[in-house]
mmCIF file of C-alpha atoms in Angstrom:
data_model
loop_
_atom_site.group_PDB
_atom_site.id
_atom_site.type_symbol
_atom_site.label_atom_id
_atom_site.label_comp_id
_atom_site.label_asym_id
_atom_site.label_seq_id
_atom_site.Cartn_x
_atom_site.Cartn_y
_atom_site.Cartn_z
ATOM 1 C CA MET J 114 0.000 0.000 0.000
ATOM 2 C CA GLN J 115 1.331 3.454 -0.905
ATOM 3 C CA THR J 116 1.924 5.831 1.994
ATOM 4 C CA ALA J 117 0.677 9.390 1.721
ATOM 5 C CA THR J 118 2.922 12.387 2.243
ATOM 6 C CA LEU J 119 1.145 15.709 2.537
ATOM 7 C CA PRO J 120 2.733 18.652 0.726
ATOM 8 C CA HIS J 121 4.039 21.443 2.941
ATOM 9 C CA GLN J 122 1.981 24.091 1.131
ATOM 10 C CA LEU J 123 -1.649 24.119 0.141
ATOM 11 C CA PRO J 124 -2.354 23.866 -3.589
ATOM 12 C CA GLU J 125 -2.993 27.052 -5.545
ATOM 13 C CA THR J 126 -6.684 26.175 -5.754
ATOM 14 C CA GLU J 127 -6.913 26.879 -2.010
ATOM 15 C CA THR J 128 -7.528 30.537 -2.781
ATOM 16 C CA TRP J 129 -10.606 29.934 -4.945
ATOM 17 C CA HIS J 130 -12.380 26.744 -4.004
ATOM 18 C CA THR J 131 -14.443 26.095 -0.907
ATOM 19 C CA ARG J 132 -14.254 22.993 1.230
ATOM 20 C CA GLY J 133 -16.968 20.429 0.651
ATOM 21 C CA HIS J 134 -18.341 16.996 1.360
ATOM 22 C CA VAL J 135 -16.566 14.062 -0.325
ATOM 23 C CA LEU J 136 -17.851 10.488 -0.608
ATOM 24 C CA VAL J 137 -15.154 7.827 -1.033
ATOM 25 C CA VAL J 138 -16.497 4.541 -2.454
ATOM 26 C CA ASP J 139 -14.051 1.610 -2.397
ATOM 27 C CA ASP J 140 -14.243 -1.954 -1.121
ATOM 28 C CA GLU J 141 -10.678 -1.855 0.277
ATOM 29 C CA PRO J 142 -10.305 -0.132 3.691
ATOM 30 C CA PRO J 143 -6.614 0.795 3.121
ATOM 31 C CA THR J 144 -7.521 2.645 -0.092
ATOM 32 C CA ARG J 145 -10.365 4.484 1.610
ATOM 33 C CA MET J 146 -8.003 5.507 4.421
ATOM 34 C CA LEU J 147 -5.380 6.626 1.897
ATOM 35 C CA LEU J 148 -7.919 8.960 0.296
ATOM 36 C CA ARG J 149 -9.766 9.991 3.452
ATOM 37 C CA ASP J 150 -6.874 11.110 5.665
ATOM 38 C CA PRO J 151 -5.290 13.751 3.385
ATOM 39 C CA LEU J 152 -8.692 15.095 2.340
ATOM 40 C CA GLU J 153 -9.733 15.515 5.974
ATOM 41 C CA ALA J 154 -6.383 17.182 6.652
ATOM 42 C CA TYR J 155 -7.280 19.687 3.938
ATOM 43 C CA GLY J 156 -10.607 20.429 5.628
ATOM 44 C CA TYR J 157 -13.003 18.255 3.622
ATOM 45 C CA GLU J 158 -15.773 16.251 5.244
ATOM 46 C CA VAL J 159 -15.347 12.660 4.105
ATOM 47 C CA ALA J 160 -17.909 9.846 4.144
ATOM 48 C CA GLU J 161 -17.137 6.263 3.134
ATOM 49 C CA ALA J 162 -18.968 3.423 1.412
ATOM 50 C CA GLU J 163 -17.806 -0.122 0.643
ATOM 51 C CA ASN J 164 -19.855 -0.654 -2.530
ATOM 52 C CA GLY J 165 -22.375 0.940 -4.859
ATOM 53 C CA ARG J 166 -25.442 -0.053 -2.843
ATOM 54 C CA GLN J 167 -24.030 1.439 0.339
ATOM 55 C CA ALA J 168 -23.033 4.550 -1.590
ATOM 56 C CA LEU J 169 -26.619 5.068 -2.767
ATOM 57 C CA ASP J 170 -27.763 5.035 0.870
ATOM 58 C CA CYS J 171 -25.091 7.608 1.792
ATOM 59 C CA ILE J 172 -26.085 9.856 -1.110
ATOM 60 C CA ALA J 173 -29.777 9.619 -0.172
ATOM 61 C CA ALA J 174 -28.909 10.711 3.366
ATOM 62 C CA ARG J 175 -26.657 13.569 2.241
ATOM 63 C CA SER J 176 -25.679 14.552 -1.266
ATOM 64 C CA PRO J 177 -21.892 14.928 -1.616
ATOM 65 C CA ASP J 178 -20.056 17.608 -3.554
ATOM 66 C CA VAL J 179 -17.808 15.045 -5.231
ATOM 67 C CA ILE J 180 -17.521 11.238 -5.346
ATOM 68 C CA LEU J 181 -14.258 9.304 -5.527
ATOM 69 C CA LEU J 182 -15.388 6.021 -7.006
ATOM 70 C CA ASP J 183 -13.589 2.705 -7.332
ATOM 71 C CA VAL J 184 -14.452 0.660 -10.419
ATOM 72 C CA MET J 185 -14.094 -2.964 -9.355
ATOM 73 C CA MET J 186 -16.343 -3.630 -6.339
ATOM 74 C CA PRO J 187 -18.715 -6.413 -5.251
ATOM 75 C CA ILE J 188 -22.540 -6.092 -5.137
ATOM 76 C CA MET J 189 -22.566 -3.021 -7.422
ATOM 77 C CA ASP J 190 -19.482 -1.898 -9.317
ATOM 78 C CA GLY J 191 -18.463 1.681 -10.068
ATOM 79 C CA PHE J 192 -19.739 1.672 -13.642
ATOM 80 C CA GLU J 193 -23.275 0.713 -12.568
ATOM 81 C CA LEU J 194 -23.333 3.231 -9.708
ATOM 82 C CA CYS J 195 -22.116 5.966 -12.032
ATOM 83 C CA ARG J 196 -24.808 5.159 -14.598
ATOM 84 C CA ARG J 197 -27.535 5.249 -11.940
ATOM 85 C CA LEU J 198 -26.380 8.573 -10.541
ATOM 86 C CA LYS J 199 -26.129 10.225 -13.955
ATOM 87 C CA ARG J 200 -29.608 9.019 -14.964
ATOM 88 C CA ASN J 201 -31.116 10.673 -11.872
ATOM 89 C CA GLU J 202 -31.762 14.406 -12.294
ATOM 90 C CA ALA J 203 -31.092 15.034 -8.600
ATOM 91 C CA THR J 204 -27.675 13.336 -8.551
ATOM 92 C CA ALA J 205 -26.487 13.880 -12.134
ATOM 93 C CA PRO J 206 -24.630 17.161 -11.327
ATOM 94 C CA ILE J 207 -22.380 15.472 -8.704
ATOM 95 C CA PRO J 208 -18.820 15.220 -10.119
ATOM 96 C CA ILE J 209 -17.580 11.614 -10.177
ATOM 97 C CA LEU J 210 -13.847 10.911 -10.157
ATOM 98 C CA MET J 211 -13.183 7.253 -10.937
ATOM 99 C CA VAL J 212 -10.210 5.836 -9.043
ATOM 100 C CA THR J 213 -8.934 2.808 -10.920
ATOM 101 C CA ALA J 214 -5.878 0.709 -11.622
ATOM 102 C CA LEU J 215 -7.329 -0.047 -15.049
ATOM 103 C CA SER J 216 -5.295 1.580 -17.780
ATOM 104 C CA ASP J 217 -6.959 -0.169 -20.677
ATOM 105 C CA ARG J 218 -8.493 2.291 -23.164
ATOM 106 C CA LYS J 219 -11.703 0.246 -23.348
ATOM 107 C CA GLU J 220 -12.207 0.466 -19.589
ATOM 108 C CA ARG J 221 -11.736 4.224 -19.621
ATOM 109 C CA LEU J 222 -14.217 4.587 -22.456
ATOM 110 C CA LEU J 223 -16.715 2.575 -20.404
ATOM 111 C CA GLY J 224 -16.203 5.021 -17.549
ATOM 112 C CA ILE J 225 -16.724 8.009 -19.803
ATOM 113 C CA LYS J 226 -19.842 6.389 -21.257
ATOM 114 C CA ALA J 227 -21.163 5.791 -17.733
ATOM 115 C CA GLY J 228 -20.748 9.520 -17.022
ATOM 116 C CA ALA J 229 -17.469 9.808 -15.109
ATOM 117 C CA ASN J 230 -16.145 13.359 -14.983
ATOM 118 C CA ASP J 231 -12.491 12.495 -14.396
ATOM 119 C CA PHE J 232 -10.083 9.632 -13.606
ATOM 120 C CA LEU J 233 -7.450 9.011 -10.933
ATOM 121 C CA ASN J 234 -4.925 6.214 -11.274
ATOM 122 C CA LYS J 235 -3.953 3.740 -8.589
ATOM 123 C CA PRO J 236 -1.628 4.035 -6.819
ATOM 124 C CA VAL J 237 -2.956 7.506 -6.145
ATOM 125 C CA ASP J 238 -0.883 10.656 -6.023
ATOM 126 C CA ILE J 239 -2.181 12.626 -3.037
ATOM 127 C CA GLN J 240 -1.427 16.062 -4.480
ATOM 128 C CA ASP J 241 -3.162 15.043 -7.699
ATOM 129 C CA VAL J 242 -6.176 13.880 -5.675
ATOM 130 C CA THR J 243 -6.488 17.093 -3.656
ATOM 131 C CA LEU J 244 -6.133 19.294 -6.721
ATOM 132 C CA ARG J 245 -8.709 17.385 -8.733
ATOM 133 C CA VAL J 246 -11.115 17.188 -5.801
ATOM 134 C CA GLY J 247 -10.702 20.937 -5.243
ATOM 135 C CA ASN J 248 -11.485 21.646 -8.875
ATOM 136 C CA ALA J 249 -14.520 19.360 -8.824
ATOM 137 C CA VAL J 250 -15.912 20.863 -5.610
ATOM 138 C CA TYR J 251 -15.465 24.364 -6.976
ATOM 139 C CA ALA J 252 -17.252 23.445 -10.218
ATOM 140 C CA LYS J 253 -20.082 21.879 -8.198
ATOM 141 C CA SER J 254 -20.402 25.011 -6.042
ATOM 142 C CA LEU J 255 -20.691 27.158 -9.175
ATOM 143 C CA PHE J 256 -23.363 24.824 -10.530
ATOM 144 C CA ASP J 257 -25.279 24.978 -7.220
ATOM 145 C CA GLN J 258 -25.148 28.779 -7.234
ATOM 146 C CA LEU J 259 -26.389 28.894 -10.810
ATOM 147 C CA ARG J 260 -29.192 26.469 -10.045
ATOM 148 C CA ALA J 261 -30.200 28.465 -6.945
ATOM 149 C CA GLU J 262 -30.356 31.670 -9.005
ATOM 150 C CA ARG J 263 -32.400 29.923 -11.691
ATOM 151 C CA GLU J 264 -34.845 28.570 -9.104
ATOM 152 C CA LYS J 265 -35.116 32.027 -7.562
ATOM 153 C CA SER J 266 -35.854 33.521 -10.986
ATOM 154 C CA GLU J 267 -38.474 30.856 -11.664
ATOM 155 C CA ARG J 268 -40.156 31.525 -8.305
ATOM 156 C CA LEU J 269 -40.270 35.232 -9.100
ATOM 157 C CA LEU J 270 -41.701 34.458 -12.541
ATOM 158 C CA LEU J 271 -44.413 32.277 -10.987
ATOM 159 C CA ASN J 272 -45.285 35.109 -8.600
ATOM 160 C CA ILE J 273 -46.043 37.270 -11.629
ATOM 161 C CA LEU J 274 -47.462 34.780 -14.135
ATOM 162 C CA PRO J 275 -49.584 31.622 -14.040
ATOM 163 C CA LYS J 276 -47.414 28.504 -14.321
ATOM 164 C CA PRO J 277 -48.461 27.488 -17.888
ATOM 165 C CA ILE J 278 -47.774 31.031 -19.111
ATOM 166 C CA ALA J 279 -44.423 31.138 -17.315
ATOM 167 C CA GLU J 280 -43.461 27.850 -18.988
ATOM 168 C CA GLN J 281 -44.331 29.294 -22.404
ATOM 169 C CA MET J 282 -42.181 32.348 -21.763
ATOM 170 C CA LYS J 283 -39.268 30.200 -20.582
ATOM 171 C CA GLN J 284 -39.444 28.411 -23.937
ATOM 172 C CA GLY J 285 -39.015 31.767 -25.669
ATOM 173 C CA ASP J 286 -42.649 32.526 -26.566
ATOM 174 C CA LEU J 287 -43.043 36.233 -25.777
ATOM 175 C CA ASN J 288 -46.186 36.936 -27.824
ATOM 176 C CA ILE J 289 -48.810 35.232 -25.699
ATOM 177 C CA ALA J 290 -52.441 36.056 -26.496
ATOM 178 C CA ASP J 291 -55.363 33.633 -26.311
ATOM 179 C CA ARG J 292 -59.146 33.678 -26.484
ATOM 180 C CA HIS J 293 -60.921 31.703 -23.784
ATOM 181 C CA PRO J 294 -64.628 31.106 -24.455
ATOM 182 C CA ASP J 295 -65.794 30.261 -20.930
ATOM 183 C CA VAL J 296 -64.209 32.004 -17.945
ATOM 184 C CA THR J 297 -65.542 33.348 -14.661
ATOM 185 C CA VAL J 298 -63.981 36.622 -13.542
ATOM 186 C CA LEU J 299 -64.182 37.847 -9.948
ATOM 187 C CA LEU J 300 -63.164 41.357 -8.982
ATOM 188 C CA ALA J 301 -63.105 42.296 -5.295
ATOM 189 C CA ASP J 302 -62.366 45.716 -3.820
ATOM 190 C CA LEU J 303 -61.659 46.530 -0.187
ATOM 191 C CA VAL J 304 -64.011 49.151 1.259
ATOM 192 C CA GLY J 305 -62.578 51.362 3.993
ATOM 193 C CA PHE J 306 -58.963 50.598 3.314
ATOM 194 C CA THR J 307 -58.288 54.067 1.882
ATOM 195 C CA THR J 308 -59.644 55.613 5.076
ATOM 196 C CA LEU J 309 -57.444 53.313 7.137
ATOM 197 C CA ALA J 310 -54.419 54.419 5.104
ATOM 198 C CA ALA J 311 -54.743 57.943 6.491
ATOM 199 C CA HIS J 312 -54.417 56.737 10.081
ATOM 200 C CA VAL J 313 -51.544 54.216 9.978
ATOM 201 C CA SER J 314 -47.936 54.330 8.858
ATOM 202 C CA ALA J 315 -46.907 53.249 5.374
ATOM 203 C CA GLU J 316 -45.209 50.146 6.805
ATOM 204 C CA GLN J 317 -48.329 49.138 8.744
ATOM 205 C CA LEU J 318 -50.541 49.734 5.716
ATOM 206 C CA VAL J 319 -48.456 47.541 3.428
ATOM 207 C CA CYS J 320 -48.181 44.874 6.123
ATOM 208 C CA LEU J 321 -51.972 44.754 6.627
ATOM 209 C CA LEU J 322 -52.715 44.676 2.900
ATOM 210 C CA ASN J 323 -50.108 41.968 2.397
ATOM 211 C CA GLU J 324 -51.688 39.832 5.113
ATOM 212 C CA ILE J 325 -55.150 40.182 3.556
ATOM 213 C CA PHE J 326 -54.031 39.439 0.009
ATOM 214 C CA THR J 327 -51.773 36.586 1.094
ATOM 215 C CA ALA J 328 -54.802 34.996 2.743
ATOM 216 C CA PHE J 329 -56.802 35.643 -0.444
ATOM 217 C CA ASP J 330 -54.052 33.938 -2.476
ATOM 218 C CA GLY J 331 -54.366 30.800 -0.359
ATOM 219 C CA LEU J 332 -58.165 30.778 -0.632
ATOM 220 C CA ALA J 333 -58.051 31.244 -4.426
ATOM 221 C CA GLU J 334 -55.553 28.408 -4.793
ATOM 222 C CA LYS J 335 -57.717 26.178 -2.607
ATOM 223 C CA ARG J 336 -60.683 26.813 -4.913
ATOM 224 C CA GLY J 337 -58.612 26.085 -8.026
ATOM 225 C CA LEU J 338 -58.843 29.674 -9.294
ATOM 226 C CA GLU J 339 -56.072 31.775 -10.810
ATOM 227 C CA LYS J 340 -55.068 35.091 -9.284
ATOM 228 C CA ILE J 341 -54.636 37.569 -12.139
ATOM 229 C CA LYS J 342 -53.503 40.748 -10.431
ATOM 230 C CA THR J 343 -53.938 43.280 -7.653
ATOM 231 C CA VAL J 344 -54.442 46.963 -8.379
ATOM 232 C CA GLY J 345 -54.204 49.052 -5.240
ATOM 233 C CA ASP J 346 -56.667 47.382 -2.882
ATOM 234 C CA ALA J 347 -58.545 45.530 -5.652
ATOM 235 C CA TYR J 348 -58.039 41.822 -6.330
ATOM 236 C CA MET J 349 -58.864 39.959 -9.582
ATOM 237 C CA VAL J 350 -59.299 36.204 -9.936
ATOM 238 C CA ALA J 351 -60.359 34.008 -12.862
ATOM 239 C CA GLY J 352 -61.615 30.443 -13.147
ATOM 240 C CA GLY J 353 -61.689 28.137 -16.170
ATOM 241 C CA LEU J 354 -58.832 30.064 -17.729
ATOM 242 C CA LEU J 355 -55.865 27.687 -17.680
ATOM 243 C CA ASN J 356 -57.386 24.446 -16.472
ATOM 244 C CA SER J 357 -60.452 22.362 -17.233
ATOM 245 C CA GLN J 358 -62.570 23.327 -14.231
ATOM 246 C CA PRO J 359 -66.239 22.849 -15.161
ATOM 247 C CA ASP J 360 -67.545 24.373 -11.907
ATOM 248 C CA HIS J 361 -65.520 27.591 -12.061
ATOM 249 C CA ALA J 362 -68.626 29.771 -11.651
ATOM 250 C CA GLU J 363 -69.538 28.008 -8.407
ATOM 251 C CA ALA J 364 -65.914 28.145 -7.259
ATOM 252 C CA ALA J 365 -65.869 31.919 -7.803
ATOM 253 C CA VAL J 366 -69.045 32.404 -5.765
ATOM 254 C CA GLU J 367 -67.615 30.282 -2.966
ATOM 255 C CA LEU J 368 -64.421 32.312 -3.092
ATOM 256 C CA ALA J 369 -66.403 35.552 -2.717
ATOM 257 C CA LEU J 370 -67.986 34.107 0.442
ATOM 258 C CA ASP J 371 -64.539 32.984 1.626
ATOM 259 C CA PHE J 372 -63.246 36.529 1.201
ATOM 260 C CA ARG J 373 -66.026 37.937 3.371
ATOM 261 C CA GLU J 374 -65.357 35.391 6.093
ATOM 262 C CA GLU J 375 -61.615 36.061 5.975
ATOM 263 C CA LEU J 376 -62.151 39.805 6.345
ATOM 264 C CA ALA J 377 -64.475 39.237 9.307
ATOM 265 C CA ARG J 378 -61.676 37.281 10.986
ATOM 266 C CA PHE J 379 -59.164 39.979 10.083
ATOM 267 C CA ASN J 380 -61.358 42.766 11.478
ATOM 268 C CA GLN J 381 -61.835 40.904 14.723
ATOM 269 C CA GLN J 382 -58.098 40.329 15.081
ATOM 270 C CA TYR J 383 -57.006 43.907 14.332
ATOM 271 C CA ASP J 384 -60.097 45.820 15.480
ATOM 272 C CA THR J 385 -60.642 47.237 11.990
ATOM 273 C CA SER J 386 -63.792 47.689 9.911
ATOM 274 C CA ILE J 387 -62.665 46.822 6.399
ATOM 275 C CA ARG J 388 -65.362 45.438 4.143
ATOM 276 C CA ILE J 389 -65.366 44.001 0.643
ATOM 277 C CA ARG J 390 -67.391 44.561 -2.515
ATOM 278 C CA THR J 391 -67.412 41.855 -5.193
ATOM 279 C CA GLY J 392 -68.553 41.506 -8.806
ATOM 280 C CA ILE J 393 -68.654 38.195 -10.701
ATOM 281 C CA SER J 394 -69.274 37.545 -14.395
ATOM 282 C CA THR J 395 -68.918 34.530 -16.710
ATOM 283 C CA GLY J 396 -68.181 34.531 -20.423
ATOM 284 C CA PRO J 397 -65.400 34.831 -23.021
ATOM 285 C CA VAL J 398 -62.186 36.745 -22.378
ATOM 286 C CA VAL J 399 -58.947 37.558 -24.139
ATOM 287 C CA ALA J 400 -55.847 36.832 -22.052
ATOM 288 C CA GLY J 401 -52.243 37.687 -22.748
ATOM 289 C CA VAL J 402 -48.904 39.030 -21.599
ATOM 290 C CA ILE J 403 -48.139 42.702 -22.088
ATOM 291 C CA GLY J 404 -44.828 44.476 -21.637
ATOM 292 C CA ARG J 405 -41.245 43.300 -22.036
ATOM 293 C CA ASN J 406 -39.163 44.599 -19.142
ATOM 294 C CA LYS J 407 -42.022 44.668 -16.627
ATOM 295 C CA PHE J 408 -44.532 42.255 -18.096
ATOM 296 C CA ALA J 409 -47.941 41.348 -16.733
ATOM 297 C CA TYR J 410 -50.620 38.772 -17.510
ATOM 298 C CA ASP J 411 -54.033 40.381 -17.910
ATOM 299 C CA LEU J 412 -57.597 39.859 -19.163
ATOM 300 C CA TRP J 413 -59.785 41.924 -21.481
ATOM 301 C CA GLY J 414 -63.333 41.805 -22.802
ATOM 302 C CA ASP J 415 -66.974 42.377 -21.864
ATOM 303 C CA THR J 416 -66.840 39.678 -19.191
ATOM 304 C CA VAL J 417 -64.113 41.599 -17.376
ATOM 305 C CA ASN J 418 -65.949 44.903 -17.849
ATOM 306 C CA ARG J 419 -69.151 43.454 -16.371
ATOM 307 C CA ALA J 420 -67.336 42.117 -13.312
ATOM 308 C CA CYS J 421 -65.697 45.515 -12.779
ATOM 309 C CA ARG J 422 -69.000 47.375 -13.157
ATOM 310 C CA LEU J 423 -70.832 45.002 -10.815
ATOM 311 C CA GLU J 424 -68.137 45.438 -8.188
ATOM 312 C CA ALA J 425 -68.231 49.239 -8.497
ATOM 313 C CA LEU J 426 -72.034 49.407 -8.076
ATOM 314 C CA GLY J 427 -72.269 46.861 -5.273
ATOM 315 C CA GLU J 428 -72.862 47.479 -1.586
ATOM 316 C CA PRO J 429 -70.157 46.959 1.050
ATOM 317 C CA ASP J 430 -69.975 43.200 1.766
ATOM 318 C CA GLY J 431 -72.251 42.714 -1.238
ATOM 319 C CA ILE J 432 -71.676 40.156 -4.011
ATOM 320 C CA LEU J 433 -73.248 41.076 -7.353
ATOM 321 C CA VAL J 434 -73.443 38.287 -9.928
ATOM 322 C CA ALA J 435 -74.074 38.697 -13.659
ATOM 323 C CA ALA J 436 -76.883 36.711 -15.295
ATOM 324 C CA SER J 437 -74.305 34.539 -17.083
ATOM 325 C CA THR J 438 -73.013 33.359 -13.720
ATOM 326 C CA HIS J 439 -76.402 33.286 -12.023
ATOM 327 C CA GLU J 440 -77.857 30.763 -14.454
ATOM 328 C CA ARG J 441 -75.105 28.276 -13.552
ATOM 329 C CA VAL J 442 -75.297 28.549 -9.771
ATOM 330 C CA GLN J 443 -78.889 29.582 -9.005
ATOM 331 C CA SER J 444 -79.839 26.123 -7.709
ATOM 332 C CA LYS J 445 -77.191 26.237 -4.979
ATOM 333 C CA TYR J 446 -77.459 29.843 -3.750
ATOM 334 C CA LEU J 447 -80.072 32.372 -2.703
ATOM 335 C CA PHE J 448 -80.327 35.651 -4.621
ATOM 336 C CA ASP J 449 -82.374 38.829 -4.409
ATOM 337 C CA GLU J 450 -84.614 39.802 -7.297
ATOM 338 C CA VAL J 451 -82.949 40.747 -10.556
ATOM 339 C CA ARG J 452 -81.561 44.257 -10.847
ATOM 340 C CA ARG J 453 -80.830 46.213 -14.015
ATOM 341 C CA ILE J 454 -77.294 47.591 -14.160
ATOM 342 C CA GLN J 455 -76.208 50.102 -16.785
ATOM 343 C CA LEU J 456 -72.736 49.651 -18.246
ATOM 344 C CA LYS J 457 -70.660 52.439 -19.672
ATOM 345 C CA GLY J 458 -72.064 53.221 -23.106
ATOM 346 C CA GLY J 459 -75.656 52.734 -22.018
ATOM 347 C CA THR J 460 -75.951 48.921 -22.251
ATOM 348 C CA GLU J 461 -78.069 47.353 -19.515
ATOM 349 C CA ILE J 462 -77.391 43.955 -17.948
ATOM 350 C CA ALA J 463 -79.162 41.852 -15.350
ATOM 351 C CA ALA J 464 -77.484 41.423 -11.973
ATOM 352 C CA TYR J 465 -78.317 39.386 -8.905
ATOM 353 C CA ALA J 466 -77.256 40.109 -5.319
ATOM 354 C CA LEU J 467 -76.092 36.987 -3.520
ATOM 355 C CA ARG J 468 -77.722 36.412 -0.163
ATOM 356 C CA GLY J 469 -76.054 33.136 0.739
ATOM 357 C CA ARG J 470 -75.990 29.402 0.199
ATOM 358 C CA ALA J 471 -79.293 27.663 -0.482
#
């Protein structure tokens, strides 16, 4: 067995790579010790496994930053373990350095085909090992940073856009515009929030509004509806837009009732008197993304206009429903007699005030 002699100075990579977690997989204890001791002396955390099966258990418990992998092992050899790790999206980015006494070109090609990132020859050169491990750990840390930034960007994108639309934009489709023949639009506006704004600090105001709308987000998601946007203290939701939800009209009515109940809880907790006014309409809409630097997903059409008009003409804590929505849900809810509402331009529509569940 070759004895290891540590160099007196740290390798040049010391200035730019960070220490990491190394998994050494080898069926021979002396070889594992030969690799483990100098790596630990350099500040790495080192775990050990005797074969491929045991290595899989170690990786499941804690993903390493680099794997030093022997080729010839019982139970599961290095080639098979490497193939399994590279086929798995979660473990594929882990650098694998195959440690082998095999110098045959065919064996090396098998390792490359299995997905090995680099090779170390037995007997190992300790300085070679530490340098290559340092390089691999540094490359893995860069990959992890890049992946974290990408995930952060995707989360931000999903906060702005519905998931299917975000996926389209990630694929490079920037001209997104669709007609949807059957959508229920709900527009809710907080009554009394503007008055409250004059009596609390800006920080308190934003905090209170954020708590209300965060609760609304959870309720909308629970009902399977898609939040479209907030404008000031107004909140727009749509159902039947991006998924096949046949009962989206009923879901919107239930959500309007949920909003009232949530505000009652909020008022009791904070000793406030905020109320909500809601308009609901069902019909065709046009949906699309506007803008390039600061883009937004929005809806247009008569269905949206009706919901906005119904909300504006409603009473505090009232829920006004267009006839197109009423005809779908009238068997499950109680409504007041039909009212005639005039839209901008002089057109009249029928509206029904929701009293509650039947």
